[in-house]
Coordinates of C-alpha atoms in Angstrom, one line a residue:
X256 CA 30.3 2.2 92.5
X257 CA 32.0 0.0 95.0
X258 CA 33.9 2.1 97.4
X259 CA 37.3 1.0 99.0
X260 CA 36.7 -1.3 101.9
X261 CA 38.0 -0.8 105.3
X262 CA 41.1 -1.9 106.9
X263 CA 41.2 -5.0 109.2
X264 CA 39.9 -4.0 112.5
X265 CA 38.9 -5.4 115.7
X266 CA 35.7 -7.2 116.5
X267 CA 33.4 -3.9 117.6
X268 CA 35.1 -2.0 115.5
X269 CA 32.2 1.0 114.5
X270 CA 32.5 2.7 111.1
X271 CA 30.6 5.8 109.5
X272 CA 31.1 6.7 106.2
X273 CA 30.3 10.2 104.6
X274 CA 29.9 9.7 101.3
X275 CA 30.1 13.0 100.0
X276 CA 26.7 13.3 98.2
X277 CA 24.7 13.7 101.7
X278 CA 24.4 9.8 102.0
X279 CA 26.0 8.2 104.8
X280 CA 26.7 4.1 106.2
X281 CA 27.6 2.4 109.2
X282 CA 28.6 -0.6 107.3
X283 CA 32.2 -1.9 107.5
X284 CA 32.5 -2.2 103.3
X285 CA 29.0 -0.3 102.2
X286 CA 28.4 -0.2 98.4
X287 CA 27.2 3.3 97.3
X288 CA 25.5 4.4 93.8
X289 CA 26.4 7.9 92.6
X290 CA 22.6 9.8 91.1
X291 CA 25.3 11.8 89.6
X292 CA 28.7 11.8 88.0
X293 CA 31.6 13.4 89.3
X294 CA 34.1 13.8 92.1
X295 CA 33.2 13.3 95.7
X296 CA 34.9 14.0 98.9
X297 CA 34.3 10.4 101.1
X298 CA 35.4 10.3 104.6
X299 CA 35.8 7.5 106.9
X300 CA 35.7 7.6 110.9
X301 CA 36.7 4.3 112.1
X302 CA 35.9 3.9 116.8
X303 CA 36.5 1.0 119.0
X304 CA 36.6 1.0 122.9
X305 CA 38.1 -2.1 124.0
X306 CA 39.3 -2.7 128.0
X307 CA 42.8 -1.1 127.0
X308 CA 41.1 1.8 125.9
X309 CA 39.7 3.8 123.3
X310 CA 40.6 5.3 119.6
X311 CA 39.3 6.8 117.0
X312 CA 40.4 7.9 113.2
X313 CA 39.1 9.6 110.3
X314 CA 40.2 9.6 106.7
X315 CA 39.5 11.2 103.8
X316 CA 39.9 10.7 99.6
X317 CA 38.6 12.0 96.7
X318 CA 36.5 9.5 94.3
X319 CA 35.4 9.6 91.2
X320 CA 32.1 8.2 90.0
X321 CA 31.6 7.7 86.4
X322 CA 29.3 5.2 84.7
X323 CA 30.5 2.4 83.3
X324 CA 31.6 2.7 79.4
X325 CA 28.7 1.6 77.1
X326 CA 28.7 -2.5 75.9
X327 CA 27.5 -2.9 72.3
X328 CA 27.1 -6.6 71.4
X329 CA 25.4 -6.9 68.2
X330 CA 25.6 -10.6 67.9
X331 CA 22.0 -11.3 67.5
X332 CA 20.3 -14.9 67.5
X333 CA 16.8 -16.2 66.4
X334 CA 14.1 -18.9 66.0
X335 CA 11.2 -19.3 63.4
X336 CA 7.9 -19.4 65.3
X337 CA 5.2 -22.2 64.1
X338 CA 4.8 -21.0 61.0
X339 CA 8.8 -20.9 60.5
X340 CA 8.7 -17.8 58.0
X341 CA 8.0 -15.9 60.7
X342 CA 11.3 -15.1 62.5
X343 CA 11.7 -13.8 65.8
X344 CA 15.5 -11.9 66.6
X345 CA 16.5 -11.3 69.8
X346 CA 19.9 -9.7 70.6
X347 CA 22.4 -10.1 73.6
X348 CA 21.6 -8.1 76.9
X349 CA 23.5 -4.7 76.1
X350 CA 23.7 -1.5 78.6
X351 CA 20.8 0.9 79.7
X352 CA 20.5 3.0 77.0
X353 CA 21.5 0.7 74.1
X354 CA 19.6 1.2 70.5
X355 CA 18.9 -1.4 67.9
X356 CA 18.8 -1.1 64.5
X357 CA 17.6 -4.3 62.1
X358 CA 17.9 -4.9 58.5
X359 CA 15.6 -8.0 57.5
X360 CA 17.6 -8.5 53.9
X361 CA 14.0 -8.1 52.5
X362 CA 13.8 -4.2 52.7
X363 CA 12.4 -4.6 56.3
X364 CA 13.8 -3.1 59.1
X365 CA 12.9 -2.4 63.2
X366 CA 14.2 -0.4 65.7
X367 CA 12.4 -2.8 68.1
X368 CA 15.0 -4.6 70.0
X369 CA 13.1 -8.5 69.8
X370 CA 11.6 -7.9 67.1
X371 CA 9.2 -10.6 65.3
X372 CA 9.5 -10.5 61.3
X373 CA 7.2 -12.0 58.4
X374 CA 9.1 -13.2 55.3
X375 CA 6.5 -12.6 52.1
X376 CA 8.7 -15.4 50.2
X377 CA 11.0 -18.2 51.3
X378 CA 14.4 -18.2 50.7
X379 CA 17.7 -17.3 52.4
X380 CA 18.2 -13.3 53.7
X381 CA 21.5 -11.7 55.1
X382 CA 19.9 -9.8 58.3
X383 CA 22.5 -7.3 60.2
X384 CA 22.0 -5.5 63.4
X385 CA 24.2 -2.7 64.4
X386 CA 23.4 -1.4 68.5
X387 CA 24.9 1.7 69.8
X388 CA 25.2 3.4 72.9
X389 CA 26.7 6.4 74.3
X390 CA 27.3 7.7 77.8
X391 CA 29.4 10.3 79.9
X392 CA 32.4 7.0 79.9
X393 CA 32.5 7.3 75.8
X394 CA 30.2 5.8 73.0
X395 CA 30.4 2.3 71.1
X396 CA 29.0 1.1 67.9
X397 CA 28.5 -2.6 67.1
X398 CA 27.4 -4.1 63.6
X399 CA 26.7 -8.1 63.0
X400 CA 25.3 -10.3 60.3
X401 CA 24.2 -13.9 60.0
X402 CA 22.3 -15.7 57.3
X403 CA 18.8 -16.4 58.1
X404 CA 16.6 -18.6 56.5
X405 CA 12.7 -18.2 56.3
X406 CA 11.1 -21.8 55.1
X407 CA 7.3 -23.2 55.9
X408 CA 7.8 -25.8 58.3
X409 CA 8.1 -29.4 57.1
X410 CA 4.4 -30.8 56.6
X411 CA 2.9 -33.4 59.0
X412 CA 0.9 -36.5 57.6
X413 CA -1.0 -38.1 60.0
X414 CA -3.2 -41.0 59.1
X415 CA -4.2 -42.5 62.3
X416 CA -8.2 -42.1 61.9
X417 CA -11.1 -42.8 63.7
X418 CA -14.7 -44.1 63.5
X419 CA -18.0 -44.7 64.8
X420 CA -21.4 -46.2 63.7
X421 CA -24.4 -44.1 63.4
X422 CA -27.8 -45.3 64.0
X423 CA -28.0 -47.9 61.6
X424 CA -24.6 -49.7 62.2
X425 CA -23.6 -50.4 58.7
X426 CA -23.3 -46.6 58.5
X427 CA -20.2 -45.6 59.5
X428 CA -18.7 -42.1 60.3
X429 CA -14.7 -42.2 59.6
X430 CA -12.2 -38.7 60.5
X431 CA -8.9 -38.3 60.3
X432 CA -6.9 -36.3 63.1
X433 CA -6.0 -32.8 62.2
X434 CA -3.3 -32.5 59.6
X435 CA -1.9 -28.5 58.2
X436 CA -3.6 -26.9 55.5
X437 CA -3.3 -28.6 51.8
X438 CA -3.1 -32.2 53.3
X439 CA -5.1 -34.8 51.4
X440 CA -6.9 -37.8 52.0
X441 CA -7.5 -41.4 50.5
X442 CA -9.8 -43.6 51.9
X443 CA -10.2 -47.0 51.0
X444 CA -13.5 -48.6 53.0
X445 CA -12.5 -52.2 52.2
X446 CA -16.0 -53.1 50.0
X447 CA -14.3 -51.0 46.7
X448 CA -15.4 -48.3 47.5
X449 CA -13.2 -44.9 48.0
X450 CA -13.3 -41.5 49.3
X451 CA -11.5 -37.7 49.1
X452 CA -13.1 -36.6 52.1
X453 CA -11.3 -35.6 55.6
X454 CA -14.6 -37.2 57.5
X455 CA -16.8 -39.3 55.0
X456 CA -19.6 -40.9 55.8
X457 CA -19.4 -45.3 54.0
X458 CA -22.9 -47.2 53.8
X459 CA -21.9 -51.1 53.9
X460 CA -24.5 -53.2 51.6
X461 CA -23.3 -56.1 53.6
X462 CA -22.4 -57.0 57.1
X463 CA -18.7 -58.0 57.9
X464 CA -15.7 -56.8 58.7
X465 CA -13.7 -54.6 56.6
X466 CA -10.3 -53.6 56.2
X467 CA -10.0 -49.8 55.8
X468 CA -6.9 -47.9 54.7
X469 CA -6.3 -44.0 54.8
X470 CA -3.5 -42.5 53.1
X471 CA -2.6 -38.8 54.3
X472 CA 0.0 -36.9 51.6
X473 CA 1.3 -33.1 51.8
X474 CA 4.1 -30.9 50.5
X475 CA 5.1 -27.6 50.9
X476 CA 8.3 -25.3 50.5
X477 CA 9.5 -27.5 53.7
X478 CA 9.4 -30.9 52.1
X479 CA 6.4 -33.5 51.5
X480 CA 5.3 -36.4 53.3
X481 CA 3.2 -39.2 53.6
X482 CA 1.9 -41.6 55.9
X483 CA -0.9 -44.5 55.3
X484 CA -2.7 -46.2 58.5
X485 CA -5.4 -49.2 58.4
X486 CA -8.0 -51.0 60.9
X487 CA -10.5 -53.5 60.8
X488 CA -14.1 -51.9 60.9
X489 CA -17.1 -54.3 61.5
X490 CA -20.3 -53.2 59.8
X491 CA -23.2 -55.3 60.8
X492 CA -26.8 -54.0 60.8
X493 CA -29.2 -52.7 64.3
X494 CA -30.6 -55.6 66.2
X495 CA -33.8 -56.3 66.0
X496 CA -36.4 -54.7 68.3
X497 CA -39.4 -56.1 69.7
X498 CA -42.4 -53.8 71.4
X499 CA -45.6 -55.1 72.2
X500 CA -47.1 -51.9 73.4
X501 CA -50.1 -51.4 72.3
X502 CA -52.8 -48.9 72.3
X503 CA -56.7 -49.4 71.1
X504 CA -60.0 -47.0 71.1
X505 CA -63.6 -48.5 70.3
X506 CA -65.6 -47.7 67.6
X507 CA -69.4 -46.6 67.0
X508 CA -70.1 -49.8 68.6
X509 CA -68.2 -50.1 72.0
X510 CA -67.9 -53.9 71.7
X511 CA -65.8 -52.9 68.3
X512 CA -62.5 -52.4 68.8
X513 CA -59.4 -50.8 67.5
X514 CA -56.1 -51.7 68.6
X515 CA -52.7 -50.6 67.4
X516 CA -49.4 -50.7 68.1
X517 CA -47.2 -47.9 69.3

């Protein structure tokens, strides 16, 4: 507790407090926390010396230290985590000593006091949290309810793909970028031909350039969605290579010889 604070005195002023509990301060307005509760005998002796002389003065009063009374706030908050039927609760900051209990609206409960919680279905669940506390200053109880609501999050459709060429450049390697479980793909390569696949492979029978579509769709509890992205992809076949390296051996007649490329 915060003890009374000395008078105005002069500059040089020198103060010692007894607090009672075998602590002691020189400070002019010391703070002073209690281990225990009860009543205390404090005693200030206030000295100064200045060039007109010299005084000094004690005084003494009884304090009483109790604890604070107990704070039960109950009104909780919360925020779904990434998969948004998974809830985490957190209530306000209470005193030392404070308990939680949580009623999910599902049949769940916690004592925990931030708690994380996984709804089995999604829908709309009235969750209450009462917090009590008690202490030598009295006892509280607080109860508070809110309306929570456990859905998947909304899905994501992203069709902005990517390619590269294999060996034989008319070969062509397509993905998509990552997209939540359950999204679909529709590829169109351009030449009439189509794909279901998240990466396909596409052979093109003829050089050129293509224009390739790729529709991503989803739903879920959270909504649906869908999103459709397209680039030019030019298929054209390897170069050709030229390598006159050779090798050669001779045959049962050393003027007969065998040559071969390598």
């Amino acid at each position: 507790m915060h003890l009374l604070s000395s008078a105005n005195n002069q500059s040089g002023t020198q103060y010692n407090w007894d607090f009672g509990d075998g602590n002691t301060s020189s400070a002019a307005n010391p703070w002073h926390l209690y281990a225990q509760d009860g009543v205390y005998f404090v005693c200030l002796t206030v000295q100064n010396t200045t060039a007109g002389g010299s005084c000094s003065n004690t005084w003494c009063d009884s304090v009483h230290a109790v604890p604070q009374p107990p704070v039960c706030d109950a009104e909780f908050a919360y925020y779904p985590t990434a998969n948004a039927d998974s809830v985490h609760f957190y209530p306000p900051v209470n005193t030392a000593g404070a308990t939680y209990s949580w009623n999910f609206g599902d049949g769940g409960t916690s004592t925990a006091q931030y708690p994380w919680h996984q709804y089995a279905q999604n829908g709309m669940y009235f969750v209450c949290l009462t917090v009590q506390n008690s202490n030598s200053s009295g006892s509280c109880s607080s109860t508070w309810c809110d309306s929570v609501r456990a859905i998947p999050e909304p899905p994501v459709c992203d069709a902005n793909f990517a390619y590269y060429v294999s060996i034989n450049p008319d070969s062509v390697h397509f993905f998509a970028p990552a997209n939540p479980t359950g999204a679909t793909y529709t590829w169109s390569f351009g030449d009439g031909n189509n794909s279901g696949g998240s990466n396909p492979w596409h052979y093109y029978a003829q050089d050129g350039t293509y224009f390739v579509c790729l529709t991503v769709s989803n739903s879920n509890a959270g909504g649906s969605c869908s999103s459709s992205w397209c680039d030019s992809v030019h298929a054209v076949p390897p170069p050709p290579e030229c390598d006159a390296t050779f090798s050669y051996y001779p045959g049962v007649n050393p003027d007969s010889v065998h040559f071969f490329c390598v």
